[in-house]
């Protein structure tokens, strides 16, 4: 079976072996937070021919998350201390990035509503979707109220109300990133329940792993795919969540196996998917399902 390219919608290339990611079955990734110089380099030419969309730095409150984290690179986190700063920072980034990333992480200093509004409005004027890292009680609601386009994670720190899930489903994209919660049974269950109700409400789900956070494998993460199954997504919805229209010239993404008929088959089926040169498949494509 020949496929469209596959995209991981949430990675941090600066924290992983980029050659391993570039040599995987993925065709495209979204890097959701790093310093602008490296981000521009990945955007210009991704490892192994990957198509890379980037946010550049995390935008957060002074001393907010992820300031102080050992993994955060110099220039990878920018403080927004006023609405005016928010406008200026987004305008400075706009020509070099595909999306804007903001952080709403409770337990540390938080962006105020005026700063959030300025960042979102400026990003939208430049045609840039805004991705929110929303962690902690009430932060997903704040993200929605501010007009965020994408949640970088399925919320795992609180069970969202049905009313909030319904509101999110009407225009916010939710990136899965379920497998990073596998070490905490309660957090995983909360995230799966939130994603399941969001999906049932008609919300748009995207496959993303937060690669670089912990020890998730480069390339396709079968645990993440199982998480989508656990959340009740069917075969078509999972394919839509991971597919991308971006195709690296000269490459094909394919599986020698027939398409999966049910979600009980889909994880094992994705284990057979690979990306390879078109000429490598000469003589093998005859009879392959299109």
PDB file of C-alpha atoms in Angstrom:
ATOM      1  CA  UNK A   1       0.000   0.000   0.000  1.00  0.00           C
ATOM      2  CA  UNK A   2       1.347   3.423  -0.990  1.00  0.00           C
ATOM      3  CA  UNK A   3       0.744   6.249   1.470  1.00  0.00           C
ATOM      4  CA  UNK A   4       0.827   9.975   1.705  1.00  0.00           C
ATOM      5  CA  UNK A   5       3.728  11.176   3.784  1.00  0.00           C
ATOM      6  CA  UNK A   6       3.508  10.751   7.556  1.00  0.00           C
ATOM      7  CA  UNK A   7       3.935  13.655   9.982  1.00  0.00           C
ATOM      8  CA  UNK A   8       4.735  13.817  13.691  1.00  0.00           C
ATOM      9  CA  UNK A   9       3.044  17.055  14.730  1.00  0.00           C
ATOM     10  CA  UNK A  10       5.092  17.534  17.932  1.00  0.00           C
ATOM     11  CA  UNK A  11       8.842  16.948  18.137  1.00  0.00           C
ATOM     12  CA  UNK A  12      11.917  18.674  19.555  1.00  0.00           C
ATOM     13  CA  UNK A  13      14.720  17.891  17.122  1.00  0.00           C
ATOM     14  CA  UNK A  14      17.306  19.554  19.342  1.00  0.00           C
ATOM     15  CA  UNK A  15      16.856  16.810  21.951  1.00  0.00           C
ATOM     16  CA  UNK A  16      17.156  13.749  19.703  1.00  0.00           C
ATOM     17  CA  UNK A  17      19.337  12.038  17.118  1.00  0.00           C
ATOM     18  CA  UNK A  18      18.146  13.899  14.040  1.00  0.00           C
ATOM     19  CA  UNK A  19      19.754  11.367  11.704  1.00  0.00           C
ATOM     20  CA  UNK A  20      17.581   8.649  13.241  1.00  0.00           C
ATOM     21  CA  UNK A  21      14.454  10.741  12.743  1.00  0.00           C
ATOM     22  CA  UNK A  22      15.475  11.605   9.199  1.00  0.00           C
ATOM     23  CA  UNK A  23      16.010   7.941   8.388  1.00  0.00           C
ATOM     24  CA  UNK A  24      12.666   6.832   9.793  1.00  0.00           C
ATOM     25  CA  UNK A  25       9.304   6.260   8.133  1.00  0.00           C
ATOM     26  CA  UNK A  26       8.304   9.882   8.687  1.00  0.00           C
ATOM     27  CA  UNK A  27       8.224  12.399   5.868  1.00  0.00           C
ATOM     28  CA  UNK A  28       7.578  15.509   7.946  1.00  0.00           C
ATOM     29  CA  UNK A  29       7.709  16.826  11.506  1.00  0.00           C
ATOM     30  CA  UNK A  30       6.688  19.942  13.399  1.00  0.00           C
ATOM     31  CA  UNK A  31       9.397  21.193  15.744  1.00  0.00           C
ATOM     32  CA  UNK A  32       7.526  22.909  18.573  1.00  0.00           C
ATOM     33  CA  UNK A  33      10.218  24.823  20.380  1.00  0.00           C
ATOM     34  CA  UNK A  34      13.908  25.564  19.889  1.00  0.00           C
ATOM     35  CA  UNK A  35      16.186  28.493  19.187  1.00  0.00           C
ATOM     36  CA  UNK A  36      15.528  30.335  15.967  1.00  0.00           C
ATOM     37  CA  UNK A  37      18.888  29.716  14.272  1.00  0.00           C
ATOM     38  CA  UNK A  38      18.552  25.927  14.471  1.00  0.00           C
ATOM     39  CA  UNK A  39      14.860  26.095  13.631  1.00  0.00           C
ATOM     40  CA  UNK A  40      15.591  28.060  10.459  1.00  0.00           C
ATOM     41  CA  UNK A  41      18.248  25.510   9.513  1.00  0.00           C
ATOM     42  CA  UNK A  42      15.818  22.595   9.939  1.00  0.00           C
ATOM     43  CA  UNK A  43      13.130  24.476   8.050  1.00  0.00           C
ATOM     44  CA  UNK A  44      15.509  25.116   5.153  1.00  0.00           C
ATOM     45  CA  UNK A  45      16.727  21.518   4.943  1.00  0.00           C
ATOM     46  CA  UNK A  46      15.489  18.921   7.380  1.00  0.00           C
ATOM     47  CA  UNK A  47      17.548  15.879   8.383  1.00  0.00           C
ATOM     48  CA  UNK A  48      17.294  13.069   5.865  1.00  0.00           C
ATOM     49  CA  UNK A  49      15.121  15.192   3.622  1.00  0.00           C
ATOM     50  CA  UNK A  50      12.346  15.657   6.196  1.00  0.00           C
ATOM     51  CA  UNK A  51       9.974  18.532   5.664  1.00  0.00           C
ATOM     52  CA  UNK A  52      10.142  20.499   8.933  1.00  0.00           C
ATOM     53  CA  UNK A  53       7.724  23.150  10.136  1.00  0.00           C
ATOM     54  CA  UNK A  54       8.953  25.189  13.095  1.00  0.00           C
ATOM     55  CA  UNK A  55       7.790  27.505  15.849  1.00  0.00           C
ATOM     56  CA  UNK A  56      11.173  28.819  16.897  1.00  0.00           C
ATOM     57  CA  UNK A  57      11.363  29.698  20.612  1.00  0.00           C
ATOM     58  CA  UNK A  58       8.852  29.088  23.381  1.00  0.00           C
ATOM     59  CA  UNK A  59       7.052  32.333  24.272  1.00  0.00           C
ATOM     60  CA  UNK A  60       6.370  32.514  27.990  1.00  0.00           C
ATOM     61  CA  UNK A  61       6.185  34.815  30.990  1.00  0.00           C
ATOM     62  CA  UNK A  62       9.397  36.105  32.591  1.00  0.00           C
ATOM     63  CA  UNK A  63      10.746  33.155  34.611  1.00  0.00           C
ATOM     64  CA  UNK A  64       7.901  30.983  33.274  1.00  0.00           C
ATOM     65  CA  UNK A  65       8.266  27.462  31.936  1.00  0.00           C
ATOM     66  CA  UNK A  66      10.635  26.335  30.476  1.00  0.00           C
ATOM     67  CA  UNK A  67      13.110  28.931  31.792  1.00  0.00           C
ATOM     68  CA  UNK A  68      15.637  27.186  34.023  1.00  0.00           C
ATOM     69  CA  UNK A  69      15.226  23.754  32.481  1.00  0.00           C
ATOM     70  CA  UNK A  70      18.562  22.102  31.704  1.00  0.00           C
ATOM     71  CA  UNK A  71      17.399  21.048  28.247  1.00  0.00           C
ATOM     72  CA  UNK A  72      16.224  24.499  27.144  1.00  0.00           C
ATOM     73  CA  UNK A  73      18.816  25.923  24.723  1.00  0.00           C
ATOM     74  CA  UNK A  74      20.132  29.488  24.760  1.00  0.00           C
ATOM     75  CA  UNK A  75      17.672  31.596  22.809  1.00  0.00           C
ATOM     76  CA  UNK A  76      15.065  28.853  22.884  1.00  0.00           C
ATOM     77  CA  UNK A  77      12.813  30.625  25.391  1.00  0.00           C
ATOM     78  CA  UNK A  78      11.681  34.243  25.075  1.00  0.00           C
ATOM     79  CA  UNK A  79       9.999  36.238  27.857  1.00  0.00           C
ATOM     80  CA  UNK A  80       6.905  38.262  27.002  1.00  0.00           C
ATOM     81  CA  UNK A  81       6.593  40.937  29.685  1.00  0.00           C
ATOM     82  CA  UNK A  82       3.987  43.167  28.025  1.00  0.00           C
ATOM     83  CA  UNK A  83       1.528  43.257  25.142  1.00  0.00           C
ATOM     84  CA  UNK A  84       3.943  45.494  23.240  1.00  0.00           C
ATOM     85  CA  UNK A  85       6.725  42.925  23.664  1.00  0.00           C
ATOM     86  CA  UNK A  86       4.391  40.185  22.464  1.00  0.00           C
ATOM     87  CA  UNK A  87       3.630  42.086  19.267  1.00  0.00           C
ATOM     88  CA  UNK A  88       7.294  42.849  18.614  1.00  0.00           C
ATOM     89  CA  UNK A  89       8.491  39.289  19.225  1.00  0.00           C
ATOM     90  CA  UNK A  90       5.877  37.711  16.959  1.00  0.00           C
ATOM     91  CA  UNK A  91       6.554  40.223  14.197  1.00  0.00           C
ATOM     92  CA  UNK A  92      10.281  39.476  14.437  1.00  0.00           C
ATOM     93  CA  UNK A  93       9.632  35.739  14.145  1.00  0.00           C
ATOM     94  CA  UNK A  94       6.917  35.757  11.521  1.00  0.00           C
ATOM     95  CA  UNK A  95       9.036  35.553   8.373  1.00  0.00           C
ATOM     96  CA  UNK A  96      11.095  32.653   9.735  1.00  0.00           C
ATOM     97  CA  UNK A  97       8.549  30.303  11.322  1.00  0.00           C
ATOM     98  CA  UNK A  98       5.412  28.387  10.396  1.00  0.00           C
ATOM     99  CA  UNK A  99       3.668  28.530  13.770  1.00  0.00           C
ATOM    100  CA  UNK A 100       3.950  30.413  17.061  1.00  0.00           C
ATOM    101  CA  UNK A 101       4.317  28.513  20.382  1.00  0.00           C
ATOM    102  CA  UNK A 102       3.086  29.902  23.706  1.00  0.00           C
ATOM    103  CA  UNK A 103       3.346  28.345  27.151  1.00  0.00           C
ATOM    104  CA  UNK A 104       0.630  28.253  29.822  1.00  0.00           C
ATOM    105  CA  UNK A 105       2.186  26.148  32.576  1.00  0.00           C
ATOM    106  CA  UNK A 106       0.685  26.518  36.035  1.00  0.00           C
ATOM    107  CA  UNK A 107       2.937  26.482  39.081  1.00  0.00           C
ATOM    108  CA  UNK A 108       5.263  28.978  37.406  1.00  0.00           C
ATOM    109  CA  UNK A 109       4.744  32.579  36.261  1.00  0.00           C
ATOM    110  CA  UNK A 110       2.062  32.762  33.576  1.00  0.00           C
ATOM    111  CA  UNK A 111       1.439  35.030  30.628  1.00  0.00           C
ATOM    112  CA  UNK A 112      -1.352  37.469  31.400  1.00  0.00           C
ATOM    113  CA  UNK A 113      -4.479  37.773  29.301  1.00  0.00           C
ATOM    114  CA  UNK A 114      -3.326  41.001  27.633  1.00  0.00           C
ATOM    115  CA  UNK A 115       0.011  39.474  26.633  1.00  0.00           C
ATOM    116  CA  UNK A 116      -1.728  36.371  25.310  1.00  0.00           C
ATOM    117  CA  UNK A 117      -4.201  38.400  23.306  1.00  0.00           C
ATOM    118  CA  UNK A 118      -1.423  40.459  21.742  1.00  0.00           C
ATOM    119  CA  UNK A 119       0.590  37.383  20.743  1.00  0.00           C
ATOM    120  CA  UNK A 120      -2.404  35.599  19.235  1.00  0.00           C
ATOM    121  CA  UNK A 121      -3.748  38.616  17.374  1.00  0.00           C
ATOM    122  CA  UNK A 122      -0.333  39.423  15.901  1.00  0.00           C
ATOM    123  CA  UNK A 123       0.305  35.825  14.872  1.00  0.00           C
ATOM    124  CA  UNK A 124      -3.062  35.657  13.145  1.00  0.00           C
ATOM    125  CA  UNK A 125      -2.399  38.912  11.298  1.00  0.00           C
ATOM    126  CA  UNK A 126       0.693  37.230   9.903  1.00  0.00           C
ATOM    127  CA  UNK A 127      -1.243  34.062   9.066  1.00  0.00           C
ATOM    128  CA  UNK A 128       0.540  31.971  11.702  1.00  0.00           C
ATOM    129  CA  UNK A 129      -1.395  29.407  13.770  1.00  0.00           C
ATOM    130  CA  UNK A 130      -0.710  29.547  17.502  1.00  0.00           C
ATOM    131  CA  UNK A 131       0.175  26.372  19.417  1.00  0.00           C
ATOM    132  CA  UNK A 132      -0.361  26.306  23.180  1.00  0.00           C
ATOM    133  CA  UNK A 133       1.382  24.189  25.782  1.00  0.00           C
ATOM    134  CA  UNK A 134      -1.464  24.219  28.323  1.00  0.00           C
ATOM    135  CA  UNK A 135      -0.679  22.424  31.593  1.00  0.00           C
ATOM    136  CA  UNK A 136      -2.554  22.713  34.863  1.00  0.00           C
ATOM    137  CA  UNK A 137      -6.093  23.399  35.973  1.00  0.00           C
ATOM    138  CA  UNK A 138      -7.797  26.087  33.933  1.00  0.00           C
ATOM    139  CA  UNK A 139      -5.034  26.554  31.370  1.00  0.00           C
ATOM    140  CA  UNK A 140      -6.841  24.764  28.523  1.00  0.00           C
ATOM    141  CA  UNK A 141      -9.810  27.069  29.051  1.00  0.00           C
ATOM    142  CA  UNK A 142      -7.445  30.059  28.935  1.00  0.00           C
ATOM    143  CA  UNK A 143      -5.959  28.762  25.690  1.00  0.00           C
ATOM    144  CA  UNK A 144      -9.406  28.489  24.141  1.00  0.00           C
ATOM    145  CA  UNK A 145     -10.453  31.927  25.358  1.00  0.00           C
ATOM    146  CA  UNK A 146      -7.281  33.454  23.902  1.00  0.00           C
ATOM    147  CA  UNK A 147      -8.012  32.014  20.448  1.00  0.00           C
ATOM    148  CA  UNK A 148      -5.332  29.325  20.265  1.00  0.00           C
ATOM    149  CA  UNK A 149      -5.443  27.169  17.141  1.00  0.00           C
ATOM    150  CA  UNK A 150      -3.626  24.064  18.402  1.00  0.00           C
ATOM    151  CA  UNK A 151      -3.094  22.314  21.738  1.00  0.00           C
ATOM    152  CA  UNK A 152       0.411  20.863  21.779  1.00  0.00           C
ATOM    153  CA  UNK A 153      -0.752  18.096  24.138  1.00  0.00           C
ATOM    154  CA  UNK A 154      -3.978  16.354  24.971  1.00  0.00           C
ATOM    155  CA  UNK A 155      -4.682  17.775  28.444  1.00  0.00           C
ATOM    156  CA  UNK A 156      -3.634  15.282  31.117  1.00  0.00           C
ATOM    157  CA  UNK A 157      -3.632  17.251  34.382  1.00  0.00           C
ATOM    158  CA  UNK A 158      -7.407  17.703  34.556  1.00  0.00           C
ATOM    159  CA  UNK A 159     -10.533  16.077  33.174  1.00  0.00           C
ATOM    160  CA  UNK A 160     -12.055  18.647  30.842  1.00  0.00           C
ATOM    161  CA  UNK A 161     -15.758  19.371  31.199  1.00  0.00           C
ATOM    162  CA  UNK A 162     -18.000  18.178  28.386  1.00  0.00           C
ATOM    163  CA  UNK A 163     -18.847  21.814  27.668  1.00  0.00           C
ATOM    164  CA  UNK A 164     -15.180  22.722  27.259  1.00  0.00           C
ATOM    165  CA  UNK A 165     -14.558  19.662  25.078  1.00  0.00           C
ATOM    166  CA  UNK A 166     -17.454  20.662  22.831  1.00  0.00           C
ATOM    167  CA  UNK A 167     -16.146  24.215  22.541  1.00  0.00           C
ATOM    168  CA  UNK A 168     -12.639  22.999  21.705  1.00  0.00           C
ATOM    169  CA  UNK A 169     -13.973  20.618  19.059  1.00  0.00           C
ATOM    170  CA  UNK A 170     -15.401  23.527  17.089  1.00  0.00           C
ATOM    171  CA  UNK A 171     -12.051  24.908  15.991  1.00  0.00           C
ATOM    172  CA  UNK A 172      -9.027  23.788  17.994  1.00  0.00           C
ATOM    173  CA  UNK A 173      -6.679  21.038  16.789  1.00  0.00           C
ATOM    174  CA  UNK A 174      -5.529  18.642  19.528  1.00  0.00           C
ATOM    175  CA  UNK A 175      -2.145  16.911  19.216  1.00  0.00           C
ATOM    176  CA  UNK A 176      -2.226  13.516  20.924  1.00  0.00           C
ATOM    177  CA  UNK A 177       1.123  13.083  22.790  1.00  0.00           C
ATOM    178  CA  UNK A 178      -0.438  10.312  24.891  1.00  0.00           C
ATOM    179  CA  UNK A 179       2.497   7.912  25.154  1.00  0.00           C
ATOM    180  CA  UNK A 180       4.601  10.315  27.253  1.00  0.00           C
ATOM    181  CA  UNK A 181       2.036   9.704  30.017  1.00  0.00           C
ATOM    182  CA  UNK A 182       2.401   5.916  30.028  1.00  0.00           C
ATOM    183  CA  UNK A 183       4.540   5.946  33.172  1.00  0.00           C
ATOM    184  CA  UNK A 184       1.611   7.479  35.107  1.00  0.00           C
ATOM    185  CA  UNK A 185      -1.535   5.384  34.788  1.00  0.00           C
ATOM    186  CA  UNK A 186      -3.816   8.127  36.103  1.00  0.00           C
ATOM    187  CA  UNK A 187      -2.467  10.824  33.773  1.00  0.00           C
ATOM    188  CA  UNK A 188      -2.701   8.475  30.794  1.00  0.00           C
ATOM    189  CA  UNK A 189      -6.312   7.628  31.618  1.00  0.00           C
ATOM    190  CA  UNK A 190      -7.245  11.314  31.953  1.00  0.00           C
ATOM    191  CA  UNK A 191      -5.593  12.167  28.625  1.00  0.00           C
ATOM    192  CA  UNK A 192      -7.190   9.245  26.779  1.00  0.00           C
ATOM    193  CA  UNK A 193     -10.622  10.169  28.153  1.00  0.00           C
ATOM    194  CA  UNK A 194     -10.206  13.818  27.138  1.00  0.00           C
ATOM    195  CA  UNK A 195      -9.071  12.870  23.634  1.00  0.00           C
ATOM    196  CA  UNK A 196     -11.835  10.283  23.230  1.00  0.00           C
ATOM    197  CA  UNK A 197     -14.560  12.803  24.073  1.00  0.00           C
ATOM    198  CA  UNK A 198     -12.929  15.456  21.877  1.00  0.00           C
ATOM    199  CA  UNK A 199     -12.856  13.013  18.954  1.00  0.00           C
ATOM    200  CA  UNK A 200     -16.471  11.943  19.502  1.00  0.00           C
ATOM    201  CA  UNK A 201     -17.464  15.606  19.498  1.00  0.00           C
ATOM    202  CA  UNK A 202     -15.958  15.965  16.028  1.00  0.00           C
ATOM    203  CA  UNK A 203     -12.656  17.576  17.014  1.00  0.00           C
ATOM    204  CA  UNK A 204      -9.602  17.381  14.760  1.00  0.00           C
ATOM    205  CA  UNK A 205      -6.929  15.068  16.223  1.00  0.00           C
ATOM    206  CA  UNK A 206      -3.325  15.032  15.069  1.00  0.00           C
ATOM    207  CA  UNK A 207      -0.665  12.411  15.816  1.00  0.00           C
ATOM    208  CA  UNK A 208       2.240  13.858  17.789  1.00  0.00           C
ATOM    209  CA  UNK A 209       4.675  12.341  20.264  1.00  0.00           C
ATOM    210  CA  UNK A 210       6.580  15.193  21.946  1.00  0.00           C
ATOM    211  CA  UNK A 211       9.690  13.398  20.728  1.00  0.00           C
ATOM    212  CA  UNK A 212      12.646  14.464  22.851  1.00  0.00           C
ATOM    213  CA  UNK A 213      10.570  14.319  26.053  1.00  0.00           C
ATOM    214  CA  UNK A 214      11.764  11.154  27.792  1.00  0.00           C
ATOM    215  CA  UNK A 215      12.770   8.117  25.794  1.00  0.00           C
ATOM    216  CA  UNK A 216      10.235   8.005  22.980  1.00  0.00           C
ATOM    217  CA  UNK A 217      11.651   6.281  19.866  1.00  0.00           C
ATOM    218  CA  UNK A 218      12.546   8.290  16.757  1.00  0.00           C
ATOM    219  CA  UNK A 219      10.203   7.752  13.855  1.00  0.00           C
ATOM    220  CA  UNK A 220       6.805   6.128  14.209  1.00  0.00           C
ATOM    221  CA  UNK A 221       5.877   5.517  17.839  1.00  0.00           C
ATOM    222  CA  UNK A 222       3.683   2.422  18.079  1.00  0.00           C
ATOM    223  CA  UNK A 223       2.686   3.289  21.657  1.00  0.00           C
ATOM    224  CA  UNK A 224       1.338   6.626  20.423  1.00  0.00           C
ATOM    225  CA  UNK A 225      -0.659   4.858  17.743  1.00  0.00           C
ATOM    226  CA  UNK A 226      -2.035   2.494  20.376  1.00  0.00           C
ATOM    227  CA  UNK A 227      -3.042   5.553  22.367  1.00  0.00           C
ATOM    228  CA  UNK A 228      -5.148   6.734  19.432  1.00  0.00           C
ATOM    229  CA  UNK A 229      -6.783   3.311  19.353  1.00  0.00           C
ATOM    230  CA  UNK A 230      -7.408   3.518  23.106  1.00  0.00           C
ATOM    231  CA  UNK A 231      -9.088   6.887  22.553  1.00  0.00           C
ATOM    232  CA  UNK A 232     -11.526   5.314  20.112  1.00  0.00           C
ATOM    233  CA  UNK A 233     -10.214   6.621  16.807  1.00  0.00           C
ATOM    234  CA  UNK A 234     -10.965   4.329  13.894  1.00  0.00           C
ATOM    235  CA  UNK A 235      -8.684   3.380  11.020  1.00  0.00           C
ATOM    236  CA  UNK A 236      -9.699   6.352   8.845  1.00  0.00           C
ATOM    237  CA  UNK A 237      -9.326   8.856  11.692  1.00  0.00           C
ATOM    238  CA  UNK A 238      -5.875   7.527  12.630  1.00  0.00           C
ATOM    239  CA  UNK A 239      -4.737   7.721   9.018  1.00  0.00           C
ATOM    240  CA  UNK A 240      -5.973  11.306   8.862  1.00  0.00           C
ATOM    241  CA  UNK A 241      -4.257  12.157  12.156  1.00  0.00           C
ATOM    242  CA  UNK A 242      -0.828  11.076  10.933  1.00  0.00           C
ATOM    243  CA  UNK A 243      -1.010  11.890   7.215  1.00  0.00           C
ATOM    244  CA  UNK A 244       0.590  14.917   5.614  1.00  0.00           C
ATOM    245  CA  UNK A 245       0.348  16.327   2.147  1.00  0.00           C
ATOM    246  CA  UNK A 246       4.102  17.039   2.231  1.00  0.00           C
ATOM    247  CA  UNK A 247       5.993  14.559   0.077  1.00  0.00           C
ATOM    248  CA  UNK A 248       9.762  14.618  -0.224  1.00  0.00           C
ATOM    249  CA  UNK A 249      10.642  14.443  -3.943  1.00  0.00           C
ATOM    250  CA  UNK A 250      11.974  11.031  -4.913  1.00  0.00           C
ATOM    251  CA  UNK A 251      10.617   9.287  -1.816  1.00  0.00           C
ATOM    252  CA  UNK A 252       7.667   6.986  -1.327  1.00  0.00           C
ATOM    253  CA  UNK A 253       6.040   5.961   1.941  1.00  0.00           C
ATOM    254  CA  UNK A 254       4.620   2.477   1.760  1.00  0.00           C
ATOM    255  CA  UNK A 255       3.787  -0.809   3.393  1.00  0.00           C
ATOM    256  CA  UNK A 256       4.048  -4.189   1.684  1.00  0.00           C
ATOM    257  CA  UNK A 257       0.942  -5.261   3.620  1.00  0.00           C
ATOM    258  CA  UNK A 258      -2.700  -4.823   2.675  1.00  0.00           C
ATOM    259  CA  UNK A 259      -4.424  -1.878   4.407  1.00  0.00           C
ATOM    260  CA  UNK A 260      -5.633  -2.611   7.944  1.00  0.00           C
ATOM    261  CA  UNK A 261      -9.323  -3.482   8.149  1.00  0.00           C
ATOM    262  CA  UNK A 262      -9.735  -2.647  11.827  1.00  0.00           C
ATOM    263  CA  UNK A 263      -7.940  -0.931  14.692  1.00  0.00           C
ATOM    264  CA  UNK A 264      -6.953  -4.351  16.046  1.00  0.00           C
ATOM    265  CA  UNK A 265      -4.570  -4.564  13.081  1.00  0.00           C
ATOM    266  CA  UNK A 266      -3.425  -0.982  12.696  1.00  0.00           C
ATOM    267  CA  UNK A 267      -0.514  -0.830  15.163  1.00  0.00           C
ATOM    268  CA  UNK A 268       1.119  -3.982  13.778  1.00  0.00           C
ATOM    269  CA  UNK A 269       0.464  -2.691  10.277  1.00  0.00           C
ATOM    270  CA  UNK A 270       2.228   0.610  10.940  1.00  0.00           C
ATOM    271  CA  UNK A 271       5.238  -1.382  12.140  1.00  0.00           C
ATOM    272  CA  UNK A 272       5.681  -2.432   8.477  1.00  0.00           C
ATOM    273  CA  UNK A 273       5.602   1.102   7.045  1.00  0.00           C
ATOM    274  CA  UNK A 274       8.804   2.546   5.671  1.00  0.00           C
ATOM    275  CA  UNK A 275       9.991   5.384   3.491  1.00  0.00           C
ATOM    276  CA  UNK A 276      12.223   4.528   0.556  1.00  0.00           C
ATOM    277  CA  UNK A 277      13.428   5.708  -2.813  1.00  0.00           C
ATOM    278  CA  UNK A 278      11.054   5.173  -5.686  1.00  0.00           C
ATOM    279  CA  UNK A 279      13.669   3.184  -7.602  1.00  0.00           C
ATOM    280  CA  UNK A 280      14.027   0.808  -4.637  1.00  0.00           C
ATOM    281  CA  UNK A 281      10.439  -0.262  -5.165  1.00  0.00           C
ATOM    282  CA  UNK A 282      10.770  -0.989  -8.853  1.00  0.00           C
ATOM    283  CA  UNK A 283       9.628  -4.534  -9.358  1.00  0.00           C
ATOM    284  CA  UNK A 284       7.869  -4.608  -5.987  1.00  0.00           C
ATOM    285  CA  UNK A 285       4.987  -2.247  -6.688  1.00  0.00           C
ATOM    286  CA  UNK A 286       3.154  -4.491  -9.117  1.00  0.00           C
ATOM    287  CA  UNK A 287       0.003  -5.620  -7.392  1.00  0.00           C
ATOM    288  CA  UNK A 288       0.386  -3.219  -4.443  1.00  0.00           C
ATOM    289  CA  UNK A 289      -2.896  -1.644  -3.292  1.00  0.00           C
ATOM    290  CA  UNK A 290      -3.169   2.036  -4.164  1.00  0.00           C
TER     291      UNK A 290
END
